[in-house]
Amino acid sequence: MSLYLFQALNGIGLGMIYFLISVGLTIIFGLLNFVNFAHGAYYLLGSYLAFTIVSLSGNFWLALLLAPIVVAALAWVTEKTLIQRAYHLPHTFHILITLGIALIIQELSISIWGPIGKTVAAPPSLAGVIQLGDFFYPKYRLFVIAFTAVIALALWFLLERTRFGALVRAGSEDAQTVSLLGTHIHKLFALTFALGVGLAGLAGVLAAPIRGVHPFIGPEVLGLAFVVVVIGGMGSFVGALVGGITVGLVQSMMTTLWPQGASLMIYGAMAIVILMKPYGLFGRA
Amino acid sequence: MKLEINGIHSYYEKSHVLEGVSLQVNPGELVTLLGRNGAGKTTTLRSIAGIVKPAKGSIMFNNEELIGREIFDIARKGVLLVPEHRGIFGILSVEENLAIAVRSSSRWSLADIYEMFPRLYERRKNGGNALSGGEQQMLAIARALVNDPKLLLLDEPTEGLAPVIVDEIVRILQKIRSAGVSVLLVEQNLAVCEKLADRHYVIEQGRVVYSGSGEQFRQEQEIKNRYLAV
Ligand SMILES: Nc1ncnc2c1ncn2[C@@H]1O[C@H](COP(=O)(O)OP(=O)(O)OP(=O)(O)O)[C@@H](O)[C@H]1O
Ligand SMILES: [Mg+2]
């Protein structure tokens, strides 16, 4: 019993990290109609920056604050210099450009941090386990669940209850009309891209103490994020949340039941959703 | 706040749609742009708003050239297009549709708008996609009003609406004009145009073929038959 509870909690924690990655991907696609294949690479960068900041300062909290901001700032610069020029082009160009960015980030990471993986320690205050009766669970993983839940709420508030969020939603319906109302559409696009990518960076920081950092994780993360988005529906916040947790739970449960079958189950779940609801569980046509 | 369009040529890809359109809207005037389907009325409005980029000519607003500016930049000068398709955001509530357009410099606040359009107040929590055609048109105009308009470009605001709603829109346009906002109105309903306008232009195949005051135009049966009869 407690083994299943353990795996369920692991799955939720993992799923919330997948949510953070995918929600960024989905917001960017929704507003900018832009496919970001560099999303996994920015996650990777978040993890490595966390490693460096923790190594230098010994302070995980500093990494949690700074690394996503640096990743978002970098994304903003990339948007301004490169990505902005590609919005009007077909999706194949988006894929080429962002795959290029992903490779650059990955190869630079290898030359800076080396080809061998790194570990990042959880902060001392969250080291060890928490005990409830005869059930033990790592404190850090509980923290991840709570923290990502707060981030998810804040993000929901930002998207559903602020003017910025209304503009993002309006823009995903019709960007030209948003311009006609006097909104600086290029700023809105750049900010949204930076926000979405910054969330991937944040996910990278949070995952680092659990999964470590290694330079080839980008494509795997990207693949999972796409699965989540396909299951949940492109452009849907709730879809990213439900899809993320579903994938996290399936992955985690499968590690006790049939580890080799984890990927099979995830892609199987995706296939079923595509067959039954081509636009995903919460997607709009 | 004067609009002066001088000999603009606009294209869609290779097709030459505006072939030297010139017209003026003086401060506080309500001017109509009339013409048959496909004459180039919408394209003229889209050229002013910056959606279509004229290849030649000039569009001066308040002595500033608008050609070459970005859509949002033109909107920020108070030149606001209410497009034919109305552009209501279906996934936003009525209130959100207004809120994203609110500019504190506008003489119309959200409260003024709700007073002017009681129906929008009743429906403020509804999604934009739940509105009737008339309500969508009201919302589209209201959204321009909170956005601090100096010159409103209206593309067929009464199209497809019931007569009572048309009267309502006429009443609102009169209010807008008496507030001193200039209006360039594209409209098929001649009765509406004659009720409202100071001056009229008629456009045919991308050229202005007639211009005259409201009084003159009333007498022009020949022009109406030649250019406006269906
Ligand atoms: N997006 C477009 N691409 C190519 N041609 C277009 C496009 N939009 C309009 N046209 C053409 O340009 C010409 C002028 O169209 P425009 O929409 O300006 O006419 P209009 O006077 O507004 O007509 P209506 O009364 O039907 O709204 C027409 O011949 C039309 O077919
Ligand atoms: Mg038209």
Coordinates of C-alpha atoms and ligand atoms in Angstrom, one line a residue:
Chain A
M1 CA 0.0 0.0 0.0
S2 CA 2.6 2.5 1.1
L3 CA 4.6 1.6 -2.0
Y4 CA 1.8 2.7 -4.2
L5 CA 1.3 5.9 -2.2
F6 CA 5.0 6.5 -2.6
Q7 CA 4.9 6.0 -6.3
A8 CA 1.7 8.1 -6.6
L9 CA 3.4 11.0 -4.8
N10 CA 6.5 10.6 -7.0
G11 CA 4.2 10.6 -10.0
I12 CA 2.4 13.8 -9.0
G13 CA 5.7 15.6 -8.3
L14 CA 7.1 14.5 -11.6
G15 CA 3.9 15.3 -13.3
M16 CA 3.9 18.9 -11.9
I17 CA 7.4 19.3 -13.3
Y18 CA 6.1 18.1 -16.7
F19 CA 3.3 20.6 -16.3
L20 CA 5.7 23.5 -15.8
I21 CA 7.5 22.5 -19.0
S22 CA 4.5 21.9 -21.1
V23 CA 2.5 24.9 -20.0
G24 CA 5.2 27.1 -21.3
L25 CA 5.2 25.2 -24.6
T26 CA 1.5 25.4 -24.9
I27 CA 1.2 29.1 -24.1
I28 CA 3.9 29.9 -26.6
F29 CA 2.1 27.8 -29.2
G30 CA -1.2 29.3 -28.4
L31 CA -0.3 33.0 -28.7
L32 CA 2.6 32.9 -31.1
N33 CA 1.6 29.9 -33.1
F34 CA 5.2 29.0 -32.8
V35 CA 6.6 25.5 -32.3
N36 CA 9.6 25.7 -29.9
F37 CA 11.8 22.7 -30.2
A38 CA 14.4 24.4 -28.0
H39 CA 12.1 24.0 -25.0
G40 CA 14.0 21.0 -23.6
A41 CA 17.3 22.7 -24.1
Y42 CA 16.2 25.7 -22.0
Y43 CA 15.2 23.2 -19.3
L44 CA 18.7 21.7 -19.5
L45 CA 20.1 25.2 -19.2
G46 CA 18.0 25.8 -16.1
S47 CA 19.4 22.6 -14.5
Y48 CA 23.0 23.5 -15.3
L49 CA 22.6 27.0 -14.1
A50 CA 21.2 25.6 -10.8
F51 CA 24.3 23.3 -10.6
T52 CA 26.7 26.3 -11.0
I53 CA 24.8 28.6 -8.7
V54 CA 24.6 25.9 -6.0
S55 CA 28.3 25.0 -6.5
L56 CA 29.4 28.6 -6.2
S57 CA 27.1 29.9 -3.4
G58 CA 25.9 26.7 -1.7
N59 CA 22.5 28.2 -1.8
F60 CA 19.7 26.3 -3.6
W61 CA 17.2 29.1 -3.1
L62 CA 19.4 31.5 -4.9
A63 CA 19.5 29.1 -7.8
L64 CA 15.7 28.7 -7.7
L65 CA 15.3 32.4 -8.0
L66 CA 18.1 33.3 -10.4
A67 CA 18.3 30.4 -12.9
P68 CA 14.8 30.8 -14.3
I69 CA 15.3 34.5 -14.6
V70 CA 18.5 34.1 -16.5
V71 CA 16.9 31.5 -18.8
A72 CA 13.9 33.8 -19.4
A73 CA 16.2 36.7 -20.2
L74 CA 18.1 34.6 -22.6
A75 CA 14.9 33.5 -24.2
W76 CA 13.8 37.1 -24.5
V77 CA 17.1 38.0 -26.3
T78 CA 16.7 35.0 -28.6
E79 CA 13.1 36.1 -29.4
K80 CA 14.2 39.6 -30.2
T81 CA 17.2 38.6 -32.4
L82 CA 16.1 35.5 -34.1
I83 CA 12.7 34.0 -33.4
Q84 CA 10.7 37.1 -34.1
R85 CA 11.9 36.9 -37.7
A86 CA 10.4 33.5 -38.2
Y87 CA 6.7 33.9 -37.0
H88 CA 5.4 34.5 -40.5
L89 CA 7.2 31.5 -41.9
P90 CA 5.7 28.0 -42.0
H91 CA 6.2 25.7 -39.0
T92 CA 9.0 23.7 -40.6
F93 CA 11.1 26.9 -40.3
H94 CA 10.3 27.2 -36.6
I95 CA 11.4 23.6 -36.1
L96 CA 14.7 24.1 -38.0
I97 CA 15.5 27.3 -36.1
T98 CA 14.7 26.0 -32.7
L99 CA 16.4 22.7 -33.3
G100 CA 19.5 24.7 -34.2
I101 CA 19.1 26.7 -30.9
A102 CA 18.7 23.5 -29.0
L103 CA 21.9 22.0 -30.5
I104 CA 23.8 25.2 -29.7
I105 CA 22.7 25.1 -26.1
Q106 CA 23.4 21.4 -25.7
E107 CA 26.9 21.6 -27.2
L108 CA 27.8 24.8 -25.3
S109 CA 26.6 23.0 -22.1
I110 CA 28.9 20.1 -22.9
S111 CA 31.9 22.4 -23.5
I112 CA 31.2 24.3 -20.3
W113 CA 30.0 21.6 -17.9
G114 CA 31.5 18.5 -19.6
P115 CA 29.8 15.4 -21.1
I116 CA 29.4 13.6 -17.8
G117 CA 26.3 14.2 -15.6
K118 CA 26.3 16.4 -12.5
T119 CA 24.3 16.1 -9.3
V120 CA 22.7 19.0 -7.4
A121 CA 22.0 18.6 -3.7
A122 CA 18.7 19.5 -2.3
P123 CA 18.9 22.4 0.2
P124 CA 19.9 21.2 3.7
S125 CA 16.5 22.3 5.2
L126 CA 14.8 19.9 2.8
A127 CA 17.3 17.0 3.0
G128 CA 16.1 13.7 4.5
V129 CA 12.6 12.3 4.8
I130 CA 9.4 13.1 6.5
Q131 CA 7.7 10.4 8.5
L132 CA 3.9 9.8 8.8
G133 CA 3.3 6.6 10.8
D134 CA 5.3 4.0 9.0
F135 CA 5.4 6.0 5.8
F136 CA 8.5 7.8 4.8
Y137 CA 8.8 10.4 2.0
P138 CA 11.7 12.7 0.9
K139 CA 11.0 16.2 2.1
Y140 CA 12.4 17.7 -1.1
R141 CA 9.9 15.9 -3.3
L142 CA 7.0 17.1 -1.1
F143 CA 8.4 20.6 -1.4
V144 CA 8.4 20.3 -5.2
I145 CA 4.7 19.3 -5.2
A146 CA 3.7 22.2 -2.9
F147 CA 5.9 24.7 -4.7
T148 CA 4.7 23.8 -8.2
A149 CA 1.1 23.9 -7.0
V150 CA 1.7 27.5 -5.8
I151 CA 3.3 28.4 -9.1
A152 CA 0.4 26.8 -11.0
L153 CA -2.0 28.9 -9.0
A154 CA 0.0 32.0 -9.6
L155 CA 0.2 31.3 -13.3
W156 CA -3.6 30.6 -13.5
F157 CA -4.2 33.9 -11.8
L158 CA -1.8 35.7 -14.2
L159 CA -3.5 34.1 -17.3
E160 CA -7.1 34.3 -16.1
R161 CA -7.3 37.4 -13.9
T162 CA -4.9 40.0 -15.2
R163 CA -4.8 42.3 -18.2
F164 CA -1.6 40.6 -19.4
G165 CA -3.3 37.2 -19.3
A166 CA -6.4 38.5 -21.1
L167 CA -4.1 39.9 -23.8
V168 CA -2.3 36.6 -24.1
R169 CA -5.6 34.8 -24.5
A170 CA -7.0 37.4 -26.8
G171 CA -3.8 37.2 -28.9
S172 CA -4.1 33.5 -29.2
E173 CA -7.5 34.0 -30.8
D174 CA -6.6 36.9 -33.1
A175 CA -3.3 38.8 -32.7
Q176 CA -4.1 41.4 -35.3
T177 CA -7.2 42.6 -33.4
V178 CA -5.1 42.9 -30.3
S179 CA -2.8 45.2 -32.3
L180 CA -5.7 47.2 -33.5
L181 CA -6.5 48.0 -29.8
G182 CA -3.0 49.6 -29.5
T183 CA -1.2 46.8 -27.7
H184 CA 2.5 46.6 -28.5
I185 CA 2.2 43.1 -30.0
H186 CA 6.0 42.5 -30.3
K187 CA 6.5 43.2 -26.7
L188 CA 3.6 40.9 -25.8
F189 CA 5.1 38.1 -27.9
A190 CA 8.6 38.5 -26.5
L191 CA 7.3 38.6 -22.9
T192 CA 5.2 35.5 -23.4
F193 CA 8.0 33.6 -25.0
A194 CA 10.3 34.6 -22.1
L195 CA 7.7 33.5 -19.6
G196 CA 7.0 30.2 -21.3
V197 CA 10.7 29.4 -21.6
G198 CA 11.4 30.7 -18.1
L199 CA 9.0 28.1 -16.8
A200 CA 11.0 25.4 -18.5
G201 CA 14.1 26.8 -16.8
L202 CA 12.3 26.7 -13.5
A203 CA 11.3 23.0 -14.1
G204 CA 15.0 22.3 -14.8
V205 CA 16.0 23.8 -11.5
L206 CA 13.4 21.9 -9.5
A207 CA 14.1 18.6 -11.2
A208 CA 17.9 18.8 -10.8
P209 CA 18.1 17.5 -7.2
I210 CA 15.8 14.6 -8.1
R211 CA 17.1 13.5 -11.5
G212 CA 20.5 15.1 -11.7
V213 CA 21.7 17.0 -14.8
H214 CA 23.1 15.4 -17.9
P215 CA 23.7 17.0 -21.2
F216 CA 21.4 14.8 -23.4
I217 CA 18.2 15.2 -21.4
G218 CA 16.9 18.0 -23.6
P219 CA 15.3 15.9 -26.4
E220 CA 13.7 13.5 -23.8
V221 CA 12.1 16.4 -21.9
L222 CA 10.9 17.9 -25.2
G223 CA 9.4 14.6 -26.2
L224 CA 7.5 14.3 -22.9
A225 CA 6.3 17.9 -23.1
F226 CA 4.9 17.2 -26.5
V227 CA 3.1 14.1 -25.3
V228 CA 1.6 16.1 -22.4
V229 CA 0.5 18.9 -24.8
V230 CA -1.0 16.4 -27.2
I231 CA -2.9 14.7 -24.4
G232 CA -4.1 17.9 -22.7
G233 CA -4.7 19.9 -25.9
M234 CA -2.6 22.6 -27.5
G235 CA -3.0 26.0 -25.9
S236 CA -4.8 24.7 -22.8
F237 CA -3.6 25.5 -19.3
V238 CA -5.8 22.8 -17.6
G239 CA -4.8 20.4 -20.3
A240 CA -1.1 20.9 -19.5
L241 CA -1.9 20.3 -15.8
V242 CA -4.0 17.2 -16.3
G243 CA -1.7 15.8 -19.1
G244 CA 1.4 16.5 -17.0
I245 CA 0.1 14.7 -13.9
T246 CA -1.2 11.8 -16.1
V247 CA 2.1 11.3 -17.7
G248 CA 3.9 11.6 -14.4
L249 CA 1.7 9.1 -12.7
V250 CA 1.8 6.6 -15.5
Q251 CA 5.6 6.8 -15.6
S252 CA 6.0 6.5 -11.9
M253 CA 3.5 3.6 -11.5
M254 CA 5.1 1.7 -14.3
T255 CA 8.5 1.8 -12.6
T256 CA 7.1 -0.6 -10.0
L257 CA 4.9 -2.6 -12.3
W258 CA 6.8 -2.9 -15.6
P259 CA 9.7 -0.5 -15.9
Q260 CA 10.5 -1.3 -19.6
G261 CA 6.9 -0.5 -20.5
A262 CA 6.8 3.0 -19.1
S263 CA 7.4 4.8 -22.5
L264 CA 5.1 2.3 -24.2
M265 CA 2.3 3.2 -21.8
I266 CA 2.8 6.9 -22.2
Y267 CA 2.8 6.9 -25.9
G268 CA -0.1 4.4 -25.8
A269 CA -2.1 6.8 -23.7
M270 CA -1.3 9.6 -26.2
A271 CA -2.4 7.4 -29.1
I272 CA -5.7 6.7 -27.4
V273 CA -6.3 10.4 -26.7
I274 CA -5.5 11.3 -30.3
L275 CA -7.9 8.6 -31.6
M276 CA -10.8 9.6 -29.3
K277 CA -10.2 13.4 -29.1
P278 CA -7.9 14.6 -31.9
Y279 CA -7.5 18.1 -30.2
G280 CA -6.6 16.6 -26.8
L281 CA -8.7 16.4 -23.7
F282 CA -9.0 20.2 -23.2
G283 CA -8.1 21.5 -26.7
R284 CA -10.1 23.7 -28.9
A285 CA -10.5 22.9 -32.6
Chain B
M1 CA -7.3 65.9 -35.7
K2 CA -7.5 65.9 -39.4
L3 CA -7.1 62.9 -41.7
E4 CA -5.7 63.6 -45.2
I5 CA -5.3 60.7 -47.6
N6 CA -3.5 61.6 -50.8
G7 CA -3.4 59.2 -53.8
I8 CA -2.8 55.9 -52.1
H9 CA -2.2 52.7 -54.1
S10 CA -2.8 49.5 -52.2
Y11 CA -2.3 45.9 -53.4
Y12 CA -3.2 42.4 -52.3
E13 CA -0.2 40.4 -53.6
K14 CA -0.2 41.5 -57.2
S15 CA -3.8 42.7 -57.5
H16 CA -4.0 46.5 -57.6
V17 CA -7.0 47.3 -55.4
L18 CA -6.7 51.0 -54.6
E19 CA -5.7 53.1 -57.6
G20 CA -5.0 56.5 -56.1
V21 CA -7.6 57.1 -53.4
S22 CA -7.7 60.6 -51.9
L23 CA -10.1 61.8 -49.2
Q24 CA -10.2 64.0 -46.1
V25 CA -11.9 63.9 -42.7
N26 CA -11.8 67.2 -41.0
P27 CA -11.9 67.5 -37.2
G28 CA -15.2 66.5 -35.7
E29 CA -16.7 65.4 -39.1
L30 CA -18.6 62.3 -39.8
V31 CA -17.8 61.3 -43.4
T32 CA -19.1 58.2 -45.2
L33 CA -17.3 56.1 -47.8
L34 CA -19.8 54.5 -50.1
G35 CA -19.5 52.1 -53.0
R36 CA -20.4 48.8 -54.4
N37 CA -19.2 45.4 -53.1
G38 CA -15.5 45.1 -53.9
A39 CA -15.0 48.8 -54.6
G40 CA -12.2 49.1 -52.1
K41 CA -13.9 50.5 -49.0
T42 CA -12.6 48.0 -46.5
T43 CA -9.2 48.2 -48.2
T44 CA -9.1 51.9 -47.7
L45 CA -9.9 51.5 -43.9
R46 CA -7.3 48.8 -43.6
S47 CA -4.7 51.0 -45.3
I48 CA -5.4 53.8 -42.8
A49 CA -5.2 51.3 -39.9
G50 CA -1.9 49.9 -41.1
I51 CA -3.1 46.4 -41.9
V52 CA -2.5 47.0 -45.6
K53 CA 0.6 48.9 -46.5
P54 CA 0.0 51.3 -49.4
A55 CA 2.8 51.3 -52.0
K56 CA 2.3 54.9 -52.9
G57 CA 0.7 58.0 -51.6
S58 CA 0.4 59.4 -48.1
I59 CA -1.9 59.2 -45.1
M60 CA -1.5 62.2 -42.8
F61 CA -3.2 62.3 -39.5
N62 CA -2.7 65.4 -37.4
N63 CA 0.2 66.2 -39.8
E64 CA 2.0 62.9 -39.2
E65 CA 2.5 60.3 -41.8
L66 CA 0.8 57.0 -40.9
I67 CA 2.1 54.9 -43.8
G68 CA 5.0 52.7 -42.6
R69 CA 3.9 52.7 -39.0
E70 CA 2.9 49.6 -37.1
I71 CA -0.8 48.8 -36.5
F72 CA -0.6 49.3 -32.7
D73 CA 1.3 52.6 -33.2
I74 CA -1.5 53.9 -35.4
A75 CA -4.1 52.7 -32.9
R76 CA -2.2 54.6 -30.1
K77 CA -2.6 57.8 -32.0
G78 CA -6.4 57.3 -31.6
V79 CA -7.0 56.1 -35.1
L80 CA -9.2 53.0 -34.3
L81 CA -10.7 50.5 -36.7
V82 CA -13.8 48.7 -35.9
P83 CA -13.5 45.9 -38.5
E84 CA -16.2 44.3 -40.5
H85 CA -15.9 41.0 -38.6
R86 CA -16.0 43.0 -35.4
G87 CA -13.1 41.2 -33.8
I88 CA -14.7 40.2 -30.6
F89 CA -12.7 37.7 -28.6
G90 CA -14.9 34.7 -28.0
I91 CA -12.9 33.2 -25.2
L92 CA -12.8 36.5 -23.2
S93 CA -15.8 37.8 -21.3
V94 CA -17.5 41.0 -22.4
E95 CA -15.8 42.8 -19.5
E96 CA -12.3 41.4 -20.5
N97 CA -12.9 42.4 -24.1
L98 CA -13.3 46.0 -22.8
A99 CA -10.7 45.8 -20.1
I100 CA -7.8 45.0 -22.6
A101 CA -8.7 48.1 -24.5
V102 CA -9.1 50.6 -21.6
R103 CA -6.9 53.6 -21.8
S104 CA -7.0 56.1 -18.9
S105 CA -6.8 59.1 -21.2
S106 CA -10.1 58.2 -22.9
R107 CA -13.1 60.4 -22.1
W108 CA -15.2 57.2 -21.8
S109 CA -14.6 55.1 -18.7
L110 CA -15.9 51.6 -18.3
A111 CA -18.7 53.0 -16.2
D112 CA -19.7 55.5 -19.0
I113 CA -19.8 52.6 -21.4
Y114 CA -22.1 50.6 -19.3
E115 CA -24.4 53.5 -18.9
M116 CA -24.3 54.0 -22.7
F117 CA -24.8 50.3 -23.4
P118 CA -26.9 48.8 -20.6
R119 CA -27.1 45.6 -22.5
L120 CA -23.3 45.2 -22.3
Y121 CA -23.5 45.7 -18.5
E122 CA -26.1 42.9 -18.2
R123 CA -23.9 40.6 -20.3
R124 CA -20.5 41.6 -18.8
K125 CA -19.8 38.2 -17.4
N126 CA -20.8 36.4 -20.6
G127 CA -18.3 35.1 -23.1
G128 CA -17.8 37.1 -26.3
N129 CA -19.0 34.1 -28.3
A130 CA -22.3 34.1 -26.5
L131 CA -23.3 37.6 -27.9
S132 CA -25.8 38.3 -30.7
G133 CA -24.6 40.1 -33.8
G134 CA -26.0 43.4 -32.4
E135 CA -24.4 43.0 -29.1
Q136 CA -21.1 42.1 -30.7
Q137 CA -21.3 45.3 -32.8
M138 CA -22.0 47.4 -29.7
L139 CA -19.1 45.8 -27.9
A140 CA -16.8 46.5 -30.8
I141 CA -17.8 50.1 -30.8
A142 CA -17.6 50.3 -27.0
R143 CA -14.2 48.8 -27.1
A144 CA -13.0 51.5 -29.4
L145 CA -14.5 54.2 -27.2
V146 CA -12.6 53.2 -24.0
N147 CA -9.5 53.1 -26.2
D148 CA -9.4 56.9 -26.5
P149 CA -10.5 57.4 -30.1
K150 CA -9.7 60.6 -32.1
L151 CA -10.8 59.1 -35.4
L152 CA -13.1 56.1 -35.7
L153 CA -13.0 53.9 -38.8
L154 CA -16.3 51.9 -38.9
D155 CA -16.7 49.2 -41.4
E156 CA -20.4 48.4 -42.0
P157 CA -21.6 48.6 -38.4
T158 CA -25.2 48.0 -39.2
E159 CA -24.7 45.0 -41.5
G160 CA -27.1 42.2 -40.8
L161 CA -28.7 43.9 -37.8
A162 CA -32.4 44.3 -37.0
P163 CA -33.9 47.8 -37.6
V164 CA -34.3 48.5 -33.8
I165 CA -30.6 47.7 -33.4
V166 CA -29.7 49.9 -36.4
D167 CA -31.6 52.8 -34.7
E168 CA -29.6 52.2 -31.5
I169 CA -26.4 52.3 -33.4
V170 CA -27.3 55.5 -35.2
R171 CA -28.1 57.1 -31.8
I172 CA -24.7 56.0 -30.5
L173 CA -22.9 57.3 -33.5
Q174 CA -24.6 60.7 -33.0
K175 CA -23.4 60.7 -29.4
I176 CA -19.9 59.9 -30.5
R177 CA -19.8 62.6 -33.1
S178 CA -21.2 65.2 -30.7
A179 CA -18.3 64.3 -28.4
G180 CA -16.0 65.6 -31.1
V181 CA -14.6 62.3 -32.4
S182 CA -14.2 62.3 -36.2
V183 CA -15.7 59.3 -37.9
L184 CA -15.1 57.7 -41.3
L185 CA -18.0 55.4 -41.9
V186 CA -18.3 52.7 -44.5
E187 CA -22.0 51.8 -44.7
Q188 CA -24.4 50.2 -47.3
N189 CA -27.5 51.6 -45.6
L190 CA -28.1 54.9 -47.4
A191 CA -30.7 56.0 -45.0
V192 CA -28.3 55.7 -42.1
C193 CA -25.6 57.5 -44.0
E194 CA -27.8 60.4 -45.0
K195 CA -29.1 60.8 -41.4
L196 CA -25.6 61.0 -40.0
A197 CA -23.0 62.3 -42.5
D198 CA -21.6 65.8 -43.0
R199 CA -20.0 64.6 -46.3
H200 CA -19.9 61.6 -48.5
Y201 CA -17.4 60.0 -50.8
V202 CA -18.2 57.3 -53.4
I203 CA -15.5 54.9 -54.4
E204 CA -15.6 52.7 -57.5
Q205 CA -12.9 50.2 -58.6
G206 CA -10.3 51.7 -56.3
R207 CA -10.9 55.4 -57.2
V208 CA -13.0 58.1 -55.6
V209 CA -15.6 59.0 -58.2
Y210 CA -17.8 61.4 -56.2
S211 CA -17.6 63.6 -53.2
G212 CA -20.2 66.0 -51.8
S213 CA -21.8 67.4 -48.8
G214 CA -24.8 65.8 -47.1
E215 CA -27.2 68.2 -48.7
Q216 CA -25.8 67.9 -52.2
F217 CA -25.7 64.1 -52.0
R218 CA -29.4 63.9 -51.1
Q219 CA -30.2 65.3 -54.6
E220 CA -27.8 63.0 -56.5
Q221 CA -30.2 60.4 -57.8
E222 CA -28.0 59.9 -60.8
I223 CA -24.9 59.1 -58.7
K224 CA -26.8 56.8 -56.4
N225 CA -28.2 54.9 -59.4
R226 CA -24.8 54.7 -61.2
Y227 CA -22.6 53.7 -58.3
L228 CA -24.7 52.4 -55.4
A229 CA -27.6 50.5 -56.9
V230 CA -27.2 46.8 -56.6
Ligands
LIG1 N1 -7.3 39.6 -48.7 C1 -7.5 39.8 -50.0 N2 -6.7 39.2 -50.9 C2 -6.9 39.5 -52.3 N3 -7.9 40.3 -52.7 C3 -8.7 40.9 -51.9 C4 -8.6 40.7 -50.4 N4 -9.5 41.4 -49.8 C5 -10.2 42.1 -50.8 N5 -9.7 41.8 -52.0 C6 -10.2 42.3 -53.3 O1 -10.0 43.7 -53.3 C7 -11.1 44.4 -53.8 C8 -11.6 45.4 -52.8 O2 -12.1 44.7 -51.7 P1 -12.7 45.5 -50.4 O3 -12.8 44.4 -49.4 O4 -11.8 46.6 -50.1 O5 -14.1 45.9 -50.9 P2 -15.3 46.6 -50.2 O6 -15.6 47.9 -50.9 O7 -15.0 46.7 -48.7 O8 -16.4 45.6 -50.5 P3 -17.6 45.0 -49.6 O9 -18.7 45.9 -49.7 O10 -17.9 43.7 -50.2 O11 -17.1 44.9 -48.2 C9 -12.1 43.3 -54.2 O12 -11.9 43.1 -55.6 C10 -11.7 42.1 -53.4 O13 -12.0 40.9 -54.1
MG2 MG -15.8 45.7 -47.1

